[in-house]
Short mmCIF file of C-alpha atoms and ligand atoms in Angstrom, two decimals:
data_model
loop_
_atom_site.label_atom_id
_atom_site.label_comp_id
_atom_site.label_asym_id
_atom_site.label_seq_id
_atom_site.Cartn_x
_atom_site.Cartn_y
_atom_site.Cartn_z
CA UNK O 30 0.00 0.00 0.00
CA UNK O 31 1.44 3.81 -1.15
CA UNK O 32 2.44 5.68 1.97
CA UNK O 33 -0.18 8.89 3.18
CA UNK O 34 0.39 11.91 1.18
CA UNK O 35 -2.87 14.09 2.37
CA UNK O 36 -4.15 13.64 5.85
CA UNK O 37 -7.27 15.27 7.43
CA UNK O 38 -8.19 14.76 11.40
CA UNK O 39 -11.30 15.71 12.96
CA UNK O 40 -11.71 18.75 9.86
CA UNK O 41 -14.60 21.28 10.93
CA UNK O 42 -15.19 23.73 8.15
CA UNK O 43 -18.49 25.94 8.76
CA UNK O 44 -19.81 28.97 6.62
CA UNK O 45 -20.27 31.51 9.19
CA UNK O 46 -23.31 34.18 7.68
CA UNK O 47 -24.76 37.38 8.92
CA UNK O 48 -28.27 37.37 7.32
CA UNK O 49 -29.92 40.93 8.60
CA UNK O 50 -28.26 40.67 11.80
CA UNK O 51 -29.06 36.88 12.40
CA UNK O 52 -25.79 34.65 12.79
CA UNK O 53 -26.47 31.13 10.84
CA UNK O 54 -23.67 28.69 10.66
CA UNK O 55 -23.68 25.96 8.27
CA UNK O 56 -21.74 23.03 8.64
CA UNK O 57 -20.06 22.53 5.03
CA UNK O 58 -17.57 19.56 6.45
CA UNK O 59 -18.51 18.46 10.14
CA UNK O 60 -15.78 15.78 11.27
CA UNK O 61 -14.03 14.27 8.28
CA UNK O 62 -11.05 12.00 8.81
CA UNK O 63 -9.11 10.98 5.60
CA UNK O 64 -5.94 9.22 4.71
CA UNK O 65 -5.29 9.92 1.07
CA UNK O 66 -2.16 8.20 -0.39
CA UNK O 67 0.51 8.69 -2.90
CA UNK O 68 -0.02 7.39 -6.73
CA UNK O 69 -4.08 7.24 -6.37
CA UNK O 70 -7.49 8.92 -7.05
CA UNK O 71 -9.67 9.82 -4.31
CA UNK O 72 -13.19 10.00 -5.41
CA UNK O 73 -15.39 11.86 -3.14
CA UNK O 74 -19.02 11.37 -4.32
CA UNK O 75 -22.52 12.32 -2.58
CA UNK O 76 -25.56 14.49 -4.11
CA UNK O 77 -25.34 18.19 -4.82
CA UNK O 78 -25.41 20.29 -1.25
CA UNK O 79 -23.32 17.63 0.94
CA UNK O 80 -20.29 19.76 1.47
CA UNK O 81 -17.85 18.02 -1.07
CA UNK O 82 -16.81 21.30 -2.95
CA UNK O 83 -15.97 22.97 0.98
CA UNK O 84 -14.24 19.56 1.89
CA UNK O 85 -11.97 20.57 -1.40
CA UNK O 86 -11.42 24.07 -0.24
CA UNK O 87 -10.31 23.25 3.24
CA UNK O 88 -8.18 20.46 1.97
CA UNK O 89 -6.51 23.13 -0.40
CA UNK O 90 -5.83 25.32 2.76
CA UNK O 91 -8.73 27.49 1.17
CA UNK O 92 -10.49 29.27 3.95
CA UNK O 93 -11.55 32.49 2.57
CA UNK O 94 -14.57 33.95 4.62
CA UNK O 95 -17.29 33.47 5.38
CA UNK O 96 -15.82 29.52 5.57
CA UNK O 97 -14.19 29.31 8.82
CA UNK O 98 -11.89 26.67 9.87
CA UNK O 99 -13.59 25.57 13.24
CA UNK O 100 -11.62 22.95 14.14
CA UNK O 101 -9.18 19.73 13.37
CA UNK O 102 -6.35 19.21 10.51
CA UNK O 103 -4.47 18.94 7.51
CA UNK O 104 -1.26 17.62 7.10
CA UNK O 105 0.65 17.43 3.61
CA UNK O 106 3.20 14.96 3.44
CA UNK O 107 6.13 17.23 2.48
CA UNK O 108 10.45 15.56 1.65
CA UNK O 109 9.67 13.10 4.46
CA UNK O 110 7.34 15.38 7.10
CA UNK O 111 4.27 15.92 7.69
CA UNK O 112 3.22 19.54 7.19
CA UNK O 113 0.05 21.11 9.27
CA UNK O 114 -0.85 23.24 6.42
CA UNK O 115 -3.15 25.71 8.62
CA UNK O 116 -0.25 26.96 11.27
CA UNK O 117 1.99 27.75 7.64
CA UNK O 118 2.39 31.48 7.25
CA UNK O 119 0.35 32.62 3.93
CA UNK O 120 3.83 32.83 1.76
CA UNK O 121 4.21 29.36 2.48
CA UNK O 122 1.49 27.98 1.86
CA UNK O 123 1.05 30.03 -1.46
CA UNK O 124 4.51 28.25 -2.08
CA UNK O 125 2.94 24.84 -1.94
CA UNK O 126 0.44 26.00 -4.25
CA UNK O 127 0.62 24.67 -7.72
CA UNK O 128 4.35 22.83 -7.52
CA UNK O 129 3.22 20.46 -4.41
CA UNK O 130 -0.82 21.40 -4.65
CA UNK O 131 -2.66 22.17 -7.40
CA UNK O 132 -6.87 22.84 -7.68
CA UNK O 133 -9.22 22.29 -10.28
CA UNK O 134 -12.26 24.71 -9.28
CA UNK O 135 -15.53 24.17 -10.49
CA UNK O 136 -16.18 26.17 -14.01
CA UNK O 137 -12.87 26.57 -16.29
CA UNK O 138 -14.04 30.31 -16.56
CA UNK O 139 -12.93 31.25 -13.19
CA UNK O 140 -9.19 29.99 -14.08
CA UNK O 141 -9.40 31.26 -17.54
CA UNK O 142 -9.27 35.04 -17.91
CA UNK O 143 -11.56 35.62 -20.92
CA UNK O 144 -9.74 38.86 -22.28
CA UNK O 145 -6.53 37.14 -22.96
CA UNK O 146 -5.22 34.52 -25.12
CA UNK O 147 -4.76 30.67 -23.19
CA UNK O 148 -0.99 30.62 -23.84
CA UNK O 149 -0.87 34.23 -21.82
CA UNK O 150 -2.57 33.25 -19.24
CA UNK O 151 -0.30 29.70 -19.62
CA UNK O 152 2.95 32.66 -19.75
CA UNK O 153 1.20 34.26 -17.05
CA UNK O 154 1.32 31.34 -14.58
CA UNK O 155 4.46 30.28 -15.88
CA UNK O 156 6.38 33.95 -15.31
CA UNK O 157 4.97 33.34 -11.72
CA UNK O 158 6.71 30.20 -10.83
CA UNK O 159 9.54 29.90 -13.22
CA UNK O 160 12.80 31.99 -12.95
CA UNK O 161 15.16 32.54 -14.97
CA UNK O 162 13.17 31.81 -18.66
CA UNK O 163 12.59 34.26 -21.19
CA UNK O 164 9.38 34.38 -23.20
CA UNK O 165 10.37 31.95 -26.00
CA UNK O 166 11.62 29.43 -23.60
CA UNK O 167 8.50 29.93 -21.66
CA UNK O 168 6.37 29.47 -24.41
CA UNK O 169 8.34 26.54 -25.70
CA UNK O 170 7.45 24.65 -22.51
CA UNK O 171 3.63 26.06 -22.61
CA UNK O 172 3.84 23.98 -25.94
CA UNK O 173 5.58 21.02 -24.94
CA UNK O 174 3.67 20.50 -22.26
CA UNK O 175 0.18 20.91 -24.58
CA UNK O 176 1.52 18.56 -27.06
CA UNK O 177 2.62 16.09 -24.09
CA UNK O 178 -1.23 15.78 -23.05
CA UNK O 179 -2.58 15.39 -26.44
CA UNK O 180 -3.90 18.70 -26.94
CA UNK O 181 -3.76 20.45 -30.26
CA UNK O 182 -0.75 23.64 -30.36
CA UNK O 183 -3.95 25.56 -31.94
CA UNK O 184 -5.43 25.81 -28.77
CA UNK O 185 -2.34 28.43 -27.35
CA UNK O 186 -3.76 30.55 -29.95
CA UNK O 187 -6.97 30.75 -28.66
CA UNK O 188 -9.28 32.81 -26.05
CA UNK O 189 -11.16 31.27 -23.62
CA UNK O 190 -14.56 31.72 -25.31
CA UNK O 191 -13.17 29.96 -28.77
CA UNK O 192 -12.99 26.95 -27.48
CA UNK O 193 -15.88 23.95 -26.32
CA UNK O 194 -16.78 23.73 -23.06
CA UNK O 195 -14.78 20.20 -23.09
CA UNK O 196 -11.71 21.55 -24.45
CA UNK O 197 -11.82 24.49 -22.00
CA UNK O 198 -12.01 22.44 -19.19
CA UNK O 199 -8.94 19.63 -20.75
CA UNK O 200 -7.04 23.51 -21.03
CA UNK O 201 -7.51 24.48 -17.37
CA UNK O 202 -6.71 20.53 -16.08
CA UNK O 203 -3.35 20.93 -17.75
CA UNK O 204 -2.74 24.00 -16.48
CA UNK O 205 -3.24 22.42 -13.16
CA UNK O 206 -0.76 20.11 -14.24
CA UNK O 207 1.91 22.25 -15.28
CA UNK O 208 4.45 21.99 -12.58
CA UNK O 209 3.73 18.34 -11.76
CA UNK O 210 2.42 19.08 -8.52
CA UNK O 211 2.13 16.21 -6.20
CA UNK O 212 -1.35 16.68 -5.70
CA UNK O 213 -4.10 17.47 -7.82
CA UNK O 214 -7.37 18.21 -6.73
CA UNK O 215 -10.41 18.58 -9.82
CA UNK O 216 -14.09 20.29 -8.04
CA UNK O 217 -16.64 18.47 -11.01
CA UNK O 218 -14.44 18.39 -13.74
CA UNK O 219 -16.93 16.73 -15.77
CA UNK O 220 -20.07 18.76 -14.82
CA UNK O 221 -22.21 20.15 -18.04
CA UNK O 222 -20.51 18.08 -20.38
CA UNK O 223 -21.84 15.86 -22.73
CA UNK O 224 -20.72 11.89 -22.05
CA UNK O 225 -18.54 12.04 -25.52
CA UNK O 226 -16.92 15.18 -24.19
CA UNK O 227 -16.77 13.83 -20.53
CA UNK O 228 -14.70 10.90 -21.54
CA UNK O 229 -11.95 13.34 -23.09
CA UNK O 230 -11.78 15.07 -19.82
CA UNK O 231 -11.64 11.87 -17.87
CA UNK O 232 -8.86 10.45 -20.53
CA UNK O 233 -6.86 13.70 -19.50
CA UNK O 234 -7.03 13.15 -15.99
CA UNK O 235 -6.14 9.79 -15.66
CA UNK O 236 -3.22 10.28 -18.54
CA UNK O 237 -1.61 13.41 -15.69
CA UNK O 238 -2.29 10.87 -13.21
CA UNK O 239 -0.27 7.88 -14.46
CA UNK O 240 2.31 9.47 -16.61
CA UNK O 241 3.18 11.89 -13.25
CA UNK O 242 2.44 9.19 -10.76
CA UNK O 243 0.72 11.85 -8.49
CA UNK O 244 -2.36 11.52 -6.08
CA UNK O 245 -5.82 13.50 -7.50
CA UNK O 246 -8.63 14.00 -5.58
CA UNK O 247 -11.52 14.19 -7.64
CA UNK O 248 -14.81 15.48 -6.30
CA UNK O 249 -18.02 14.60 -8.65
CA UNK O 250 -21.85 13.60 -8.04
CA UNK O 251 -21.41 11.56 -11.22
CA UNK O 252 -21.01 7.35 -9.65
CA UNK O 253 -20.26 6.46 -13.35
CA UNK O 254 -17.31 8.93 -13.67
CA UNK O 255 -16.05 7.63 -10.23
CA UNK O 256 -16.64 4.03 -11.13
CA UNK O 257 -14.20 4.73 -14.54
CA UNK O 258 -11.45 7.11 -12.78
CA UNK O 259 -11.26 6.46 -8.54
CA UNK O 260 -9.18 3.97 -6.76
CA UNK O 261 -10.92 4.49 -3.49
CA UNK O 262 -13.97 6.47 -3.12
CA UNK O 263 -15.38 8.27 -0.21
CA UNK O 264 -19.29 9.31 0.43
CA UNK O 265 -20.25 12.20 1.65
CA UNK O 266 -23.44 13.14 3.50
CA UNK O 267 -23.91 15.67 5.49
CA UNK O 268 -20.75 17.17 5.86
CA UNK O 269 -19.62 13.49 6.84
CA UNK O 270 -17.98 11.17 5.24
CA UNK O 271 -20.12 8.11 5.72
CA UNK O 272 -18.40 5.02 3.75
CA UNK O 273 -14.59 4.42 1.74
CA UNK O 274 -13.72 1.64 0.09
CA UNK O 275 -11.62 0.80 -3.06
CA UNK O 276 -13.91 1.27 -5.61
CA UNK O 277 -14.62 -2.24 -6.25
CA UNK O 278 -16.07 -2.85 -2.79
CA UNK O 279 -17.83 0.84 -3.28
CA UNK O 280 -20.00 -0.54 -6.03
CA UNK O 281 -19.89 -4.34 -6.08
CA UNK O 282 -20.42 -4.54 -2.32
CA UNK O 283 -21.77 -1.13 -1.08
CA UNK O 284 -23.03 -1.07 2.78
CA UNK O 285 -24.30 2.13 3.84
CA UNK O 286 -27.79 2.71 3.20
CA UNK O 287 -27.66 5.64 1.38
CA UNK O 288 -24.46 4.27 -0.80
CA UNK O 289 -27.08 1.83 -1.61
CA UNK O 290 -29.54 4.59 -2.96
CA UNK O 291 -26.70 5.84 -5.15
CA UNK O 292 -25.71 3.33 -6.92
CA UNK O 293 -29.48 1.88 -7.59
CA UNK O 294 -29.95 5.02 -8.90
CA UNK O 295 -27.36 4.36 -12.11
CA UNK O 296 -29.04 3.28 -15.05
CA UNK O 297 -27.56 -0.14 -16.06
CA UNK O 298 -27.04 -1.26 -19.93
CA UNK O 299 -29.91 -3.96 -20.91
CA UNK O 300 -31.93 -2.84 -17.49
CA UNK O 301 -35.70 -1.72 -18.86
CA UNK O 302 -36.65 -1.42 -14.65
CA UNK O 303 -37.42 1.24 -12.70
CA UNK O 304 -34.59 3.26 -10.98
CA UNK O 305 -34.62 3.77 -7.22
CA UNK O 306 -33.72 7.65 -6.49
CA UNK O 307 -32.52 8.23 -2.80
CA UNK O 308 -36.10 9.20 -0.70
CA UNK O 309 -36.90 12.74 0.52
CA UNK O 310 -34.26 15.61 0.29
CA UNK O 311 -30.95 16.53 1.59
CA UNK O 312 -30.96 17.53 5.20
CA UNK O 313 -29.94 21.20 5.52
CA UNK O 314 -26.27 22.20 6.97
CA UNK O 315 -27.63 23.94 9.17
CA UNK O 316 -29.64 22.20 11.87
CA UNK O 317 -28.49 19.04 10.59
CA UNK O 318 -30.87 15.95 12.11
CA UNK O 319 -29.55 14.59 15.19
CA UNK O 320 -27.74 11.17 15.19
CA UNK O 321 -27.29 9.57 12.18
CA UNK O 322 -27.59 12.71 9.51
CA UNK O 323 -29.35 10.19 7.27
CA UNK O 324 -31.83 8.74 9.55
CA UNK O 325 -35.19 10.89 8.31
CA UNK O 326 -34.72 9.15 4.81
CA UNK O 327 -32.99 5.62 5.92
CA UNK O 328 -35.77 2.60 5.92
CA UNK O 329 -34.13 1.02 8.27
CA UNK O 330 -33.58 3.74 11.50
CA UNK O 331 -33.20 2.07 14.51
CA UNK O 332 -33.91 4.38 17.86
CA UNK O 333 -30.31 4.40 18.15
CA UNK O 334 -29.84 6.14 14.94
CA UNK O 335 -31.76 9.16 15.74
CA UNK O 336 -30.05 9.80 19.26
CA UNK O 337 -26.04 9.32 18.34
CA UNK O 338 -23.75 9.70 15.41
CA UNK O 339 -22.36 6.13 14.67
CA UNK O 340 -18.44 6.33 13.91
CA UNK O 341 -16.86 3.93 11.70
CA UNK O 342 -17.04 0.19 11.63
CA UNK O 343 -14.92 -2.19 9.27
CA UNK O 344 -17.01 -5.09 8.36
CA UNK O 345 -14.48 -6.13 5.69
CA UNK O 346 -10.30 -4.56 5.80
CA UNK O 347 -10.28 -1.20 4.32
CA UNK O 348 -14.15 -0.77 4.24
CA UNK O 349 -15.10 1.98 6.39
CA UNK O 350 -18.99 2.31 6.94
CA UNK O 351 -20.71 4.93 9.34
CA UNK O 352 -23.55 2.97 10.00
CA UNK O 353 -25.16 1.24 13.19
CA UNK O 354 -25.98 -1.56 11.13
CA UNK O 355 -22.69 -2.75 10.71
CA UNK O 356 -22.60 -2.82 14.83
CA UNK O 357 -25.18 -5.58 14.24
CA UNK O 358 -23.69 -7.75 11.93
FE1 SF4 E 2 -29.79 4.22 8.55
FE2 SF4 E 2 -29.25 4.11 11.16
FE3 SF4 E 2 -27.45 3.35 9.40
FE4 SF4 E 2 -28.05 5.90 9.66
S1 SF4 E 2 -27.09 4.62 11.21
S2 SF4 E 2 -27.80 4.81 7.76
S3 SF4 E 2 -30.23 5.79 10.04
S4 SF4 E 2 -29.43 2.40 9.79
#
């Protein structure tokens, strides 16, 4: 098994709002604990609303307000230590960014600046990090680099707005990619894409991921996009994680209730049936049900359930469910 490169203990990351003089608190990512390794993708799945995109930012070191670290940690696996990324002083953490770190955020717009060409904004990046290169040189490795992922040259040439949504978004991933960072993290890479395009995207990633041997951590909704790219997948709900497994044991044996919902939910080749959707609606972040997040929509709450948050059992090695079930089996 690849040694940790990405550990989170205990995280608490809550938006803290002033709405007309009324505090509200919502509680994005409320206890996660995660061991994410070197040379892997981390899927981290769960519908729209369940804190996954927060759980990316405070991974990232991201805590711009109103998200509010509230408690717990993140260590980075740095040349043999482990790094506690939130007591770094903002230089050095903005030093990690991009050659040890690099994030994928949700809509290639918001990394592409639409009033510029794609190879200035790939000079731009590169003028940041790079000493010592002069523009040719620069844009010499802005083209290697292109033709290295598979990407037509023509696309240096290009603004933003010239290009399909799919090949925007394959532009922005290798940006990410640039300076080989050790991590990658990608917020919905594939979201408002057609499947033909989504499978270019998905190519891309897992291309970076084996040819630099890196760790991405790959947040999407989408179970058939996890089931083609994740090693291990983690479920969120609730600001929890609430099952992780290799992705095998994630679909082919899945044992959290509302894992179960998920994957029910997939359409299946040659299956006419009916799909099963997950019941009732997401619980809100905010006065989040007591116990077991999950127990107003479960069909099979025990009292238990609605008085105390189960922690994790591991009915089989390496399959973490949070689920009082599993305390029966
Ligand atoms: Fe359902 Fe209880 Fe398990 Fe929660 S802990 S998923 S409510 S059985």
């Amino acid at each position: 098994m690849n040694g940790t490169i990405l550990r989170a203990e205990q995280l608490q990351a809550f938006y803290v709002l002033d709405i007309f003089g009324t505090r509200r608190v919502i509680k994005a990512v409320d206890g996660v604990n995660l061991e994410i390794r070197e040379n892997e993708v981390y899927g981290i799945a769960g519908e729209s609303g369940c804190g996954k995109s927060t759980l990316l930012k405070a991974l990232y070191g991201a805590m711009d307000p109103p998200l509010r670290l509230i408690g717990g940690k993140v260590y980075y696996r740095v040349e043999g230590k482990d790094v506690d990324i939130f007591s770094l002083r903002p230089d050095d953490v903005k030093k990690l960014r991009w050659e040890y770190i690099s994030y994928v955020p949700q809509g290639s717009m918001s990394v592409l600046n639409p009033v510029i060409k794609v190879k200035e904004a790939y000079r731009d990046f590169l003028e940041s990090h790079v000493r010592g290169k002069t523009r040719g040189e620069i844009f010499e490795i802005a083209k290697e680099h292109i033709a290295a992922l598979g990407l037509p040259p023509t696309v240096l040439e290009a603004y933003p707005h010239q290009l399909s949504g799919g090949m925007r978004q394959r532009v922005t991933i290798a940006l990410a990619a640039l300076l080989k960072p050790r991590i990658m993290i990608a917020d919905e890479p594939t979201t408002a894409l057609d499947v033909v395009v989504q499978r270019g995207v998905i190519q891309l990633l897992k291309s970076i991921q084996e040819s630099l041997g890196n760790t991405i951590i790959l947040v999407t909704h989408d179970m058939g996009v996890q089931a083609n790219v994740a090693d291990r997948v983690g479920i969120m709900y609730a600001g929890k994680i609430v099952e992780e497994a290799s992705v095998e044991e994630i679909f082919g044996n899945p044992l959290h209730p509302y894992t179960r919902y998920l994957i029910n939910s997939l359409p299946r080749f040659g299956d006419k049936g009916t799909r099963e959707s997950v019941p009732g609606s997401p619980p809100s972040l905010i006065d989040p049900p007591s116990g077991c997040s999950f127990h107003p929509r479960c069909p099979y709450t025990r009292p238990i359930c609605r008085e105390q948050t189960p922690g994790f059992f591991e009915p089989v090695a390496h399959h973490k469910v949070a689920c009082w079930l599993m305390g029966e089996r």
